[in-house]
Coordinates of C-alpha atoms and ligand atoms in Angstrom, one line a residue:
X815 CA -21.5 -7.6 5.7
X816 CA -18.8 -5.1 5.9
X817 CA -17.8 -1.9 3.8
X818 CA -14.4 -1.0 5.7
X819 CA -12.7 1.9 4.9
X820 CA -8.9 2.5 5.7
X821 CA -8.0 6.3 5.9
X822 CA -4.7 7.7 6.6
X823 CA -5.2 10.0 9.7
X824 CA -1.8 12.4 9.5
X825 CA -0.4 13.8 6.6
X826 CA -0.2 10.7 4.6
X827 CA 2.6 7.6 5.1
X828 CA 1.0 6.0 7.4
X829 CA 1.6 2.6 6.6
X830 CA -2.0 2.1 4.8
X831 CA -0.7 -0.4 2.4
X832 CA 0.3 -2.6 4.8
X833 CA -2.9 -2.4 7.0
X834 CA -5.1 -2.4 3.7
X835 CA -3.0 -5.9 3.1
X836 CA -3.7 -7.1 6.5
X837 CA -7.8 -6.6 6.5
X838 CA -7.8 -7.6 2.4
X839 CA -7.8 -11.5 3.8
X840 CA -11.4 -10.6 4.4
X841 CA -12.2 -8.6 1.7
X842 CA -14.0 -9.7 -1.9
X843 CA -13.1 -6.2 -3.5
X844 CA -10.0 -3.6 -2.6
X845 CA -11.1 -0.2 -3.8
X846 CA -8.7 2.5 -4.3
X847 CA -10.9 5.7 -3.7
X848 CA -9.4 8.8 -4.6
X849 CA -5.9 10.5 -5.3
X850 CA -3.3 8.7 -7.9
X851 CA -0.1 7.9 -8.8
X852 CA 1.5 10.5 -5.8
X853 CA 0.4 8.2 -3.6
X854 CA 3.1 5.0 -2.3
X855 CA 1.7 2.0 -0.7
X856 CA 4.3 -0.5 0.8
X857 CA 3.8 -4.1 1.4
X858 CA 6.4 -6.5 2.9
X859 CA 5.9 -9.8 3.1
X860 CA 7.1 -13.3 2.3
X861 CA 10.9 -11.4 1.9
X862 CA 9.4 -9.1 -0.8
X863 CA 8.7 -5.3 -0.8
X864 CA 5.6 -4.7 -3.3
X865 CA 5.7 -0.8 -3.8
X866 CA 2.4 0.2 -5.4
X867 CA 1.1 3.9 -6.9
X868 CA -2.7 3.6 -8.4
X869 CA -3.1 -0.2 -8.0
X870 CA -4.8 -0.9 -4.5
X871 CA -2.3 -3.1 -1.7
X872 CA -5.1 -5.9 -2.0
X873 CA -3.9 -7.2 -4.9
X874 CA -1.3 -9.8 -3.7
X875 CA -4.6 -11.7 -2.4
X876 CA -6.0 -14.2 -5.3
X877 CA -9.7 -14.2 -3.6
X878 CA -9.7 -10.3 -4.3
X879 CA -11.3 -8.1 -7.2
X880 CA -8.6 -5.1 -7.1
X881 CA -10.5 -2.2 -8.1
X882 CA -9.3 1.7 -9.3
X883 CA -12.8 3.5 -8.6
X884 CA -14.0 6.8 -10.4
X885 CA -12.9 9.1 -7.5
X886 CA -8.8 8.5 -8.5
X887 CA -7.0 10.1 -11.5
X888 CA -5.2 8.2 -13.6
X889 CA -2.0 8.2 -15.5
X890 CA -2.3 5.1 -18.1
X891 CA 1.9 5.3 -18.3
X892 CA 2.5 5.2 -14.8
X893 CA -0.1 2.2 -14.4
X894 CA 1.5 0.4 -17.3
X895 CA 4.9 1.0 -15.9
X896 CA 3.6 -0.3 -12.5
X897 CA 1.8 -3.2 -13.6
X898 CA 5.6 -4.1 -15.6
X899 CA 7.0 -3.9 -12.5
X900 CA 4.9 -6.0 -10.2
X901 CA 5.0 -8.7 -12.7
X902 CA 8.2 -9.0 -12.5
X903 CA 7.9 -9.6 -9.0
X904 CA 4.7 -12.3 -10.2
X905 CA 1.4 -10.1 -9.5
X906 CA -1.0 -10.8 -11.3
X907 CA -3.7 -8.6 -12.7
X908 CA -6.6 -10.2 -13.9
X909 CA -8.5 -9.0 -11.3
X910 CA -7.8 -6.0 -11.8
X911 CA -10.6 -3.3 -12.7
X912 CA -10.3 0.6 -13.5
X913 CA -13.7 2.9 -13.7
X914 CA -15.2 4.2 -16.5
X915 CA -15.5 7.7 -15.0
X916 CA -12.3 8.2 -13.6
X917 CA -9.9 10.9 -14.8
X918 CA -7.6 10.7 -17.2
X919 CA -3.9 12.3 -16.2
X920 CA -2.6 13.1 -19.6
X921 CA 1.3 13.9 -19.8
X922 CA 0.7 18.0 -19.6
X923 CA -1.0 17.9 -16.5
X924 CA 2.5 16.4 -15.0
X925 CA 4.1 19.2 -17.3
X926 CA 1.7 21.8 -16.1
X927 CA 2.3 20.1 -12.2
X928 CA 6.2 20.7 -12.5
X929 CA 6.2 24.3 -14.4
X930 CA 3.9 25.4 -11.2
X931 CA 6.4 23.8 -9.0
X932 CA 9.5 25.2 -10.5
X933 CA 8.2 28.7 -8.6
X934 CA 10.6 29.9 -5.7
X935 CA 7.5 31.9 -3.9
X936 CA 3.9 29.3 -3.4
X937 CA 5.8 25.8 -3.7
X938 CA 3.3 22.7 -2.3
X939 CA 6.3 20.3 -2.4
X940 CA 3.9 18.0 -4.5
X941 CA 4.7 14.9 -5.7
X942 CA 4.8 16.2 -9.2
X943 CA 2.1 13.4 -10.8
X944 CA -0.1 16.3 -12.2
X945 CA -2.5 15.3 -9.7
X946 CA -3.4 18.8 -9.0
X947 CA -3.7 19.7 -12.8
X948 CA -5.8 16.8 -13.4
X949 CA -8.6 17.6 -10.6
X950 CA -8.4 21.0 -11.5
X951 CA -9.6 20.1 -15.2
X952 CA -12.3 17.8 -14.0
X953 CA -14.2 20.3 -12.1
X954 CA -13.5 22.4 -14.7
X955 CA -15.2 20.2 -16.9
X956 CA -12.4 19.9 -19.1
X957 CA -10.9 16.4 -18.0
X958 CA -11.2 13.4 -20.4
X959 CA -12.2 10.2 -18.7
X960 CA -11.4 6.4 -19.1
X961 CA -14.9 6.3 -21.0
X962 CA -13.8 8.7 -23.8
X963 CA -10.4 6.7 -24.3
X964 CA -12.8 3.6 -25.4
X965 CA -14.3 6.0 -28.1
X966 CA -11.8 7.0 -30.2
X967 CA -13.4 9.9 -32.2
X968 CA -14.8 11.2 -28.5
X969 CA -12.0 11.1 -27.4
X970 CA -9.7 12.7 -30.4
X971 CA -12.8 15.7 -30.4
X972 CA -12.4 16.3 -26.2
X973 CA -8.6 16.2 -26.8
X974 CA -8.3 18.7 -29.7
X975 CA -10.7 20.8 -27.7
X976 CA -8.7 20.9 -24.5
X977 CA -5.2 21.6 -26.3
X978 CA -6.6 24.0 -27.9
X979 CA -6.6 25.8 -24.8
X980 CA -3.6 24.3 -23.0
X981 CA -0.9 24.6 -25.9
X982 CA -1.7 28.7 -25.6
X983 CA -1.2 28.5 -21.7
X984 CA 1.8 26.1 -22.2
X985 CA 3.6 28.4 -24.6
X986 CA 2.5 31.6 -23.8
X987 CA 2.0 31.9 -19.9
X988 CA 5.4 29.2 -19.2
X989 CA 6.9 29.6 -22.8
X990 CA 7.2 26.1 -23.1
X991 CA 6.9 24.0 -26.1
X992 CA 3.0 23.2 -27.0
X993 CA 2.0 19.3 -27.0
X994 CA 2.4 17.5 -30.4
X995 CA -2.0 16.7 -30.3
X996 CA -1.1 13.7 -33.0
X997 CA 1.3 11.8 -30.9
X998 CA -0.2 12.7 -27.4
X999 CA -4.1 10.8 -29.1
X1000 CA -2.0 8.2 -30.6
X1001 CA 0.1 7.1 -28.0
X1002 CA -3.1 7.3 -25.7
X1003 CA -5.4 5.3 -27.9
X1004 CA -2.8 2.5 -27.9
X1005 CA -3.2 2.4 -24.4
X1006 CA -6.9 1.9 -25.2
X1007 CA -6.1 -1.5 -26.5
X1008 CA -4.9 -3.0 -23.2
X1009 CA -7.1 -1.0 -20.6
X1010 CA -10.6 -1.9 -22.7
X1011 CA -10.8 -5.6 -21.0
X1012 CA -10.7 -4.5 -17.4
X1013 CA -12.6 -1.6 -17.8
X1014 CA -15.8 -1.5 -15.5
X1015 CA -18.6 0.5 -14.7
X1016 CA -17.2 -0.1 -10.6
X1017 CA -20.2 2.2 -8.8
X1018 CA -22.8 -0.4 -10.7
X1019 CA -20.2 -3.6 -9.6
X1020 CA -19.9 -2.2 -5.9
X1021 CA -23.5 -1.4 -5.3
X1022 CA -24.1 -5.0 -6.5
X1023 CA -21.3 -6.4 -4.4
X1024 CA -23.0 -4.2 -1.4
X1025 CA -26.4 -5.8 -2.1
X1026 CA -25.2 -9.3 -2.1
X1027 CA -23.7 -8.7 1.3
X1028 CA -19.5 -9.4 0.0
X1029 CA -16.9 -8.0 2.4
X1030 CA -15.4 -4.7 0.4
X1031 CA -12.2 -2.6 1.8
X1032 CA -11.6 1.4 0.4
X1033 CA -7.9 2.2 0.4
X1034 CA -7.4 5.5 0.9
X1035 CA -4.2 7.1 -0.3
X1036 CA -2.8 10.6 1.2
X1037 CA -4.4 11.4 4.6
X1038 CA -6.7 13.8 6.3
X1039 CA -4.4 16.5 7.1
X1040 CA -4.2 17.1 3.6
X1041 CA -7.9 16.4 2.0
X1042 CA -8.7 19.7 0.0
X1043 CA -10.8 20.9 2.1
X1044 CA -10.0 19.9 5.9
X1045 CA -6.3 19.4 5.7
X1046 CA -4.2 22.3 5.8
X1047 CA -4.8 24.8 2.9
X1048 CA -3.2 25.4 0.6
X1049 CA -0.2 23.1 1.4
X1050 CA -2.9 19.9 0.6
X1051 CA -3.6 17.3 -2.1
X1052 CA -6.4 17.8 -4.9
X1053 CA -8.5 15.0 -3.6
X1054 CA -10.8 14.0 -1.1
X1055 CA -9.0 11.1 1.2
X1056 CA -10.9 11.1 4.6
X1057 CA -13.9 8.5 4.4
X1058 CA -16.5 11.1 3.1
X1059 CA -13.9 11.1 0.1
X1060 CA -14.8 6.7 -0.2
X1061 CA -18.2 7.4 -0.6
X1062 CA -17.9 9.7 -3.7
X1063 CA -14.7 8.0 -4.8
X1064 CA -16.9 4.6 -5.1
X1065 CA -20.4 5.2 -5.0
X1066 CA -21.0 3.3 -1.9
X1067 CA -24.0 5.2 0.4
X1068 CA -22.5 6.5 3.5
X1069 CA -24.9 4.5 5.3
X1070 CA -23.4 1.0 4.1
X1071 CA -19.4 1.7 5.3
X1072 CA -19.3 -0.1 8.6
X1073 CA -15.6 0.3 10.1
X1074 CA -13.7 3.2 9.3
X1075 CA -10.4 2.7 10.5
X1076 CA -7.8 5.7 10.8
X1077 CA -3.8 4.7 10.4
X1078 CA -1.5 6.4 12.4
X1079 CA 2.1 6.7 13.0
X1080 CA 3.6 6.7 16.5
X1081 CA 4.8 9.8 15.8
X1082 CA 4.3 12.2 12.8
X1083 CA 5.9 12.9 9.2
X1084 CA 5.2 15.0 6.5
X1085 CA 6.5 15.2 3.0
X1086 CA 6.9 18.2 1.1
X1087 CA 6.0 22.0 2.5
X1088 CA 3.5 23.5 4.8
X1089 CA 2.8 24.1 8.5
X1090 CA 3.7 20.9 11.0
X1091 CA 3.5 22.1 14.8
X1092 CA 5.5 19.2 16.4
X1093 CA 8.8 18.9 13.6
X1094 CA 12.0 18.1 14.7
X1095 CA 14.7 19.5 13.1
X1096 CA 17.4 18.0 16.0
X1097 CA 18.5 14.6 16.6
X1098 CA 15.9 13.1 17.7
X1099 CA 14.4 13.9 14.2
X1100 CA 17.1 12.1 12.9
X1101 CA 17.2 9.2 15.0
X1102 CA 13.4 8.7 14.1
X1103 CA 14.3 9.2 9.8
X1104 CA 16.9 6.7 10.4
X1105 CA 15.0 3.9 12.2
X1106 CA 11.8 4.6 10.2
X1107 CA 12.9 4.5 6.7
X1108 CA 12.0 7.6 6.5
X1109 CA 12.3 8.3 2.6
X1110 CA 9.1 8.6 0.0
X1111 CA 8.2 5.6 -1.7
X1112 CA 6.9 7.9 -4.6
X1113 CA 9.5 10.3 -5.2
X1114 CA 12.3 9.4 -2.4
X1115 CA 12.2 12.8 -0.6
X1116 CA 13.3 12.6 3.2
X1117 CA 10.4 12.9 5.5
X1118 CA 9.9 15.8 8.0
X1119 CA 9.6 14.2 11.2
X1120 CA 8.0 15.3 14.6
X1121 CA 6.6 14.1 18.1
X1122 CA 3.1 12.6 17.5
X1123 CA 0.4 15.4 17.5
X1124 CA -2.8 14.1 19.3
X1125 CA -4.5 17.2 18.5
X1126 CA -4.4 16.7 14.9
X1127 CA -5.1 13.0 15.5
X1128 CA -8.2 13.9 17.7
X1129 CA -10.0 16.3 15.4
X1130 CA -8.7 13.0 12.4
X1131 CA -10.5 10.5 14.4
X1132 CA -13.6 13.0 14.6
X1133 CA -13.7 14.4 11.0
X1134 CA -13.6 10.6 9.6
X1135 CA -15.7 9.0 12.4
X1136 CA -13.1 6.3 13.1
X1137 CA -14.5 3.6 14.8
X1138 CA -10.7 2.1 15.3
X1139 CA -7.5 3.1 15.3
X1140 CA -4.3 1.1 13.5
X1141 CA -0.9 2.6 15.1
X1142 CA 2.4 1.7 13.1
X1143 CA 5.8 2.2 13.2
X1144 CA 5.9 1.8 17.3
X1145 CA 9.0 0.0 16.9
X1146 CA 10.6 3.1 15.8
X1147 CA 10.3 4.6 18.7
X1148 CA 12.1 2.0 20.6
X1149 CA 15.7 3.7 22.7
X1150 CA 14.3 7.2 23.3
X1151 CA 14.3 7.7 27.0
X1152 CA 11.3 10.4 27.1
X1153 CA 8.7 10.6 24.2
X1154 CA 6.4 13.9 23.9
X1155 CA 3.1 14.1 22.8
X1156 CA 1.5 17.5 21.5
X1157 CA -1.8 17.7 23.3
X1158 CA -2.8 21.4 22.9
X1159 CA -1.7 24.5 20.6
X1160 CA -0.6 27.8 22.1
X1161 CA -2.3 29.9 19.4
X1162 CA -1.8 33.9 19.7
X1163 CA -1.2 33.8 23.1
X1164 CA -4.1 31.4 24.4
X1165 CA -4.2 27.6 24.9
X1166 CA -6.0 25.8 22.1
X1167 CA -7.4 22.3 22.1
X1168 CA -8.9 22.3 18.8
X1169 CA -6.9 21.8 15.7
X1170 CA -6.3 24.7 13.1
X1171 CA -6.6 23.3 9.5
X1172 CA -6.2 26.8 8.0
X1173 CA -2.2 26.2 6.6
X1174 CA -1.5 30.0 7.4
X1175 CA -2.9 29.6 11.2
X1176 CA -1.5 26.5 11.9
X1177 CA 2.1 27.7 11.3
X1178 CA 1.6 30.5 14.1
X1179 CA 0.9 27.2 16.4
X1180 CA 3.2 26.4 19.3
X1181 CA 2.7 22.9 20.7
X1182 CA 2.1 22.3 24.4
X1183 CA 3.3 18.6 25.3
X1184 CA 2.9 16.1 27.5
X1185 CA 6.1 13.8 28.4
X1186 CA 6.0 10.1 28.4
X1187 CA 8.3 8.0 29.4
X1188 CA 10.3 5.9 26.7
X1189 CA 11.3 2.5 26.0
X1190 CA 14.6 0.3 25.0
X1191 CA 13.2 -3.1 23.8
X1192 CA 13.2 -4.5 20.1
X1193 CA 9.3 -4.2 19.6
X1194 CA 9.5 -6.3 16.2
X1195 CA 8.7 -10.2 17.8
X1196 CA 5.9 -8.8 20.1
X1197 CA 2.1 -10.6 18.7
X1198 CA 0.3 -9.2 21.6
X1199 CA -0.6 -6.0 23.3
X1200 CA 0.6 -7.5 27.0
X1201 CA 4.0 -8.6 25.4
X1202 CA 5.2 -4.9 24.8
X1203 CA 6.9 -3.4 27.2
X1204 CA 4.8 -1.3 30.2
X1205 CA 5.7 1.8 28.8
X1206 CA 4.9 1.1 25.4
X1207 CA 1.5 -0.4 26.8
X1208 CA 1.1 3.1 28.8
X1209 CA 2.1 4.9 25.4
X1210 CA -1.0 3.5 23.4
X1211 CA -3.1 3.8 26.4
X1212 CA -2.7 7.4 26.8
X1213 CA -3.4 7.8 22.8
X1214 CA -6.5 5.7 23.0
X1215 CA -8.0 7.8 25.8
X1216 CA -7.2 11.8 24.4
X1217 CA -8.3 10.2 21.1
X1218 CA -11.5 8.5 22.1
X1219 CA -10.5 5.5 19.3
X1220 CA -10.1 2.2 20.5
X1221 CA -6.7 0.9 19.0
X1222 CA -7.5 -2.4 17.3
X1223 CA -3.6 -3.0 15.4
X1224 CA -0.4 -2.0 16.3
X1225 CA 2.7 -2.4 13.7
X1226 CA 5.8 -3.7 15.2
X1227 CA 7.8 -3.9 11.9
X1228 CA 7.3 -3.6 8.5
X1229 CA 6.9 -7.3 7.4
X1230 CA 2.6 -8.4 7.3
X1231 CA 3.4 -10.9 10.6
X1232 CA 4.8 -8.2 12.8
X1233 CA 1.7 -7.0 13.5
X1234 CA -0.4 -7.3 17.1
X1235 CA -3.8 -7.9 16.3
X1236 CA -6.1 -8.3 19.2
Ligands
GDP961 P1 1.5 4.4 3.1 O1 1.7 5.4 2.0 O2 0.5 4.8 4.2 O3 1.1 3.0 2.6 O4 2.9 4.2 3.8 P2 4.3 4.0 3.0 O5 4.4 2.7 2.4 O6 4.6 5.2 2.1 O7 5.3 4.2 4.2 C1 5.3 3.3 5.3 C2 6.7 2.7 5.4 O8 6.9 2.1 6.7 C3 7.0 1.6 4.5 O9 8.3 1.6 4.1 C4 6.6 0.3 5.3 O10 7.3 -0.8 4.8 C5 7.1 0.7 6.6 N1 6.4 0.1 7.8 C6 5.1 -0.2 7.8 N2 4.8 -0.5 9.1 C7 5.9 -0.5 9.8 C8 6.2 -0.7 11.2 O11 5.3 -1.0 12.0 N3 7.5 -0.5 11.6 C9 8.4 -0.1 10.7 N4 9.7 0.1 11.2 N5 8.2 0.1 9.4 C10 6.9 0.0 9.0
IMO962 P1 0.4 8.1 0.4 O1 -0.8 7.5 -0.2 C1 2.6 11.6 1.7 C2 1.8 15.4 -0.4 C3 2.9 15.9 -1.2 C4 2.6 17.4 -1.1 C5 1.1 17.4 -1.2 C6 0.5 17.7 -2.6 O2 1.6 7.3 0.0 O3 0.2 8.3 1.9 P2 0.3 16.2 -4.8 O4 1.3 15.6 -5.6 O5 -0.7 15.3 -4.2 O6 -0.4 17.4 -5.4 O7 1.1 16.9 -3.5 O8 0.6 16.2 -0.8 N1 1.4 14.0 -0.7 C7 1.7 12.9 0.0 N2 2.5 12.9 1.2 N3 2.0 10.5 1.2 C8 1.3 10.6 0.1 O9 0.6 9.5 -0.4 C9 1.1 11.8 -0.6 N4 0.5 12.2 -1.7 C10 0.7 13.5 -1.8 O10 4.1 15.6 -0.7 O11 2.9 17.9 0.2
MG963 MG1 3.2 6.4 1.0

C-alpha cells in the first residue's frame, strides 16, 4: 500500500496544503514531518479557507488519523490557539495525535528567534516561531520534549536546568529581562492536561500502520531550497523538509515511501531574505503578487516573486527523487504575452546547468532563459490537461521534459475542485 510523501520543491508556498488535501481522500494517516508553526498550509473548499500551522491539511477528512510526528517542533500556545480557531470554523480533533519525541518550542526560543532577528547585518527574514532556537537546542541536547511535559518533576528539573543557562544569555548577551521559571513550568504543565490524551508514541503507530498495508501521506512544510543542508545556506529553515527529512521526521524506512511527489509553482516566490536568481522586482512581479495572493499565510509578508527557475526545480526533483510532479497556481500566469523560464546560471563568467545551493554563490548567479509564449484564458474551469489552452499545454510540456518528472496535477485555482487530475 502506499507511503506518499508531499514535499514542497521551491522555497516553500507551494500550495502543499491544498495537494496534501487532495491525495488525503486516500490516506488512513496525514503526517506532518518536520518544521512548525512557520509553516502556512491553505485549504479552500466548500466556500471556506482552513489556514493551518502544525496541524497537517488532512484533517478536514473524518476517515483520517491527523498526525504531528517527532521530526516537528512544537509550540503548545500556537497549537491551542490553532485548534481554537479551526473549531470555530467546525474541525474537529479527535483524531488528532502529537509524538512523544517531538520538541518542545517554549516561549524564549520565539524571544531568542526575534532578538537574533532584530540585527541590521545577518537577518534570515524568518518567520519568527523560534523554530531555529528550538532545533538548535535539540541537537544541543538541551530541548525538552512532549515526553517530559507528561512528567511533571522531569520536566520542572530539564526546565530549571536549561534557564539556568538561557536567563544569563537573555539578560546578559541581549539585556533582556530573564524568564519568570515558575510561570513559564506552570503555564506549560497546564497545557499538559489537554495534550496527555492525544499524545502517541507515532513511529510505533506508523510502523504498525506500514505493516498492515494502510495508505499514509507525509506533509512536508517549507521546501527544498531551504532544507538545512541543501537549500541555500544560511538564508534556510532549521529542519529537514525534502523526503529524506519524512523518513527521520516519522520513522518510516526509506524503503516503504512509494510516491514522492514534489509541488511546484508555475513560477517562483520566496519569503524573507537570501539569494533568488529569477526575482522580479518590475511589473510583471507585481502583476504575478496580485493575481497570486501573494501574501504569507503565517506572518502576512509580501512574497518575492520571479520567473520559474527549472534549474532549481531540476536538481529539486533529483535531490527528493520525485516520482511526480504537482504544478499550482498556473492560472496566475494567465494575460502575460511571453513567460521565461531560467534554464541555466551564468556563474563567474561560464554557463552553468547545475544549481548552486551555497546562499553566497547563488547570489553571484545570472539566469540564462528560455521564452515561452503566453496565454489570455481564465484557467480556473479547466478539469483536464487537453482543455487548457495550447500554450499552457506547451508550458507544462516543456517543464516535464527539462525536469524529467512526469506532471500528475495541475492547480487551476485555489478552491480543492479546480484541480486537473489526470
Ligand atoms: P503551502 O504553504 O505550500 O501550503 O502554500 P500556502 O497555502 O502558503 O500558499 C498557497 C496559496 O495559493 C494559498 O493562498 C492557496 O489558497 C492558493 N492556491 C493554491 N493553489 C492555487 C492555484 O492553483 N491557483 C491560485 N490562484 N491560488 C492557489
Ligand atoms: P510553508 O510550509 C515559505 C522561510 C522564512 C525564512 C526562512 C527561515 O508554508 O511552505 P524560519 O522561521 O523557518 O526560521 O525562517 O524560511 N520559511 C518559509 N517560507 N513558506 C514556509 O512554510 C516557510 N517557513 C519558513 O521566510 O526565509
Ligand atoms: Mg505556506
Amino acid at each position: 500500500m502506499a507511503v506518499r510523501v508531499v514535499v514542497g520543491a521551491q522555497w516553500g508556498d507551494e500550495a502543499k496544503g491544498k495537494v496534501v488535501d487532495l491525495l488525503s481522500q486516500n490516506s488512513r494517516y496525514v503526517v506532518r514531518y518536520a518544521g512548525g508553526s512557520n509553516a502556512g498550509h491553505t485549504v479552500c473548499t466548500n466556500g471556506k479557507t482552513y489556514k493551518f500551522h502544525l496541524i497537517p491539511s488532512g484533517i478536514l477528512h473524518p476517515h483520517v488519523t491527523a498526525v504531528i510526528a517527532d521530526g516537528v517542533v512544537v509550540d503548545l500556545r500556537a497549537l491551542k490557539a490553532e485548534m481554537e480557531a479551526l473549531a470555530e470554523q467546525g474541525v474537529e480533533f479527535s483524531r488528532l495525535r502529537v509524538g512523544l519525541g517531538a520538541h518542545l518550542t517554549l516561549p524564549y526560543h520565539r524571544q531568542l528567534d526575534e532578538l537574533n532577528e532584530a540585527r541590521l547585518e545577518g537577518r534570515i527574514g524568518t518567520t519568527r516561531r523560534g523554530i531555529g532556537p528550538t532545533y538548535a537546542d535539540k541537537a544541543a541536547r538541551i530541548g525538552l520534549r512532549v515526553a517530559d511535559l507528561l512528567d511533571p518533576e522531569r520536566f520542572a528539573m530539564l526546565l530549571h536546568r536549561v534557564l539556568e543557562v538561557r536567563n544569563r544569555v537573555l539578560t546578559r548577551v541581549y539585556n533582556a529581562p530573564p524568564i519568570d521559571e515558575a510561570a513559564l513550568r506552570d503555564e506549560f504543565l497546564a497545557h499538559a492536561e489537554w495534550l496527555r490524551p492525544i499524545v502517541a508514541d507515532v513511529p510505533a503507530m506508523l510502523m504498525d500502520a506500514v505493516a498492515r498495508g494502510e495508505p499514509i501521506l507525509l506533509e512536508g512544510a517549507q521546501g527544498t531550497l531551504l532544507d538545512l543542508d541543501y537549500g541555500t545556506y544560511p538564508y534556510v529553515t532549521s529542519s529537514h523538509p525534502v523526503s529524506a527529512g519524512a523518513c527521520l521526521g516519522t520513522g518510516i524506512a526509506p524503503n516503504q515511501l512509494t510516491e514522492i511527489w514534489g509541488v511546484a509553482k508555475a513560477y517562483t516566490t520566496r519569503v524573507g531574505e537570501g539569494p533568488f536568481p529569477t526575482e522580479l522586482n518590475n511589473e510583471i512581479g507585481d502583476y504575478i503578487r496580485n493575481r497570486g495572493r501573494e501574501y504569507g499565510t503565517t506572518t502576512g509578508r509580501a512574497r518575492r516573486v520571479g520567473w520559474l527557475d527549472l534549474v532549481a526545480l531540476r536538481y529539486s526533483a533529483r535531490l527528493n527523487g520525485f516520482t511526480a510532479l504537482a504544478v499550482t497556481l498556473l492560472d496566475v500566469l494567465s494575460g502575460l504575452p511571453t513567460l521565461k523560464v531560467c534554464t541555466a546560471y551564468r556563474y563567474r563568467g561560464e554557463l552553468r546547468e547545475q544549481f548552486l545551493a551555497d546562499g553566497f554563490a547563488l547570489a553571484e548567479c545570472e539566469p540564462i532563459y528560455t521564452e515561452l509564449p503566453g496565454w489570455d484564458a481564465d484557467l480556473s474551469a479547466c478539469r483536464r490537461r487537453a482543455d487548457l489552452p495550447r500554450n499552457a499545454q506547451a508550458y507544462l510540456d516543456f517543464i516535464e521534459d527539462y525536469v524529467q518528472t512526469p506532471i500528475k496535477l495541475i492547480s487551476v485555482g485555489p478552491n480543492r475542485e479546480q484541480t486537473i487530475l489526470d
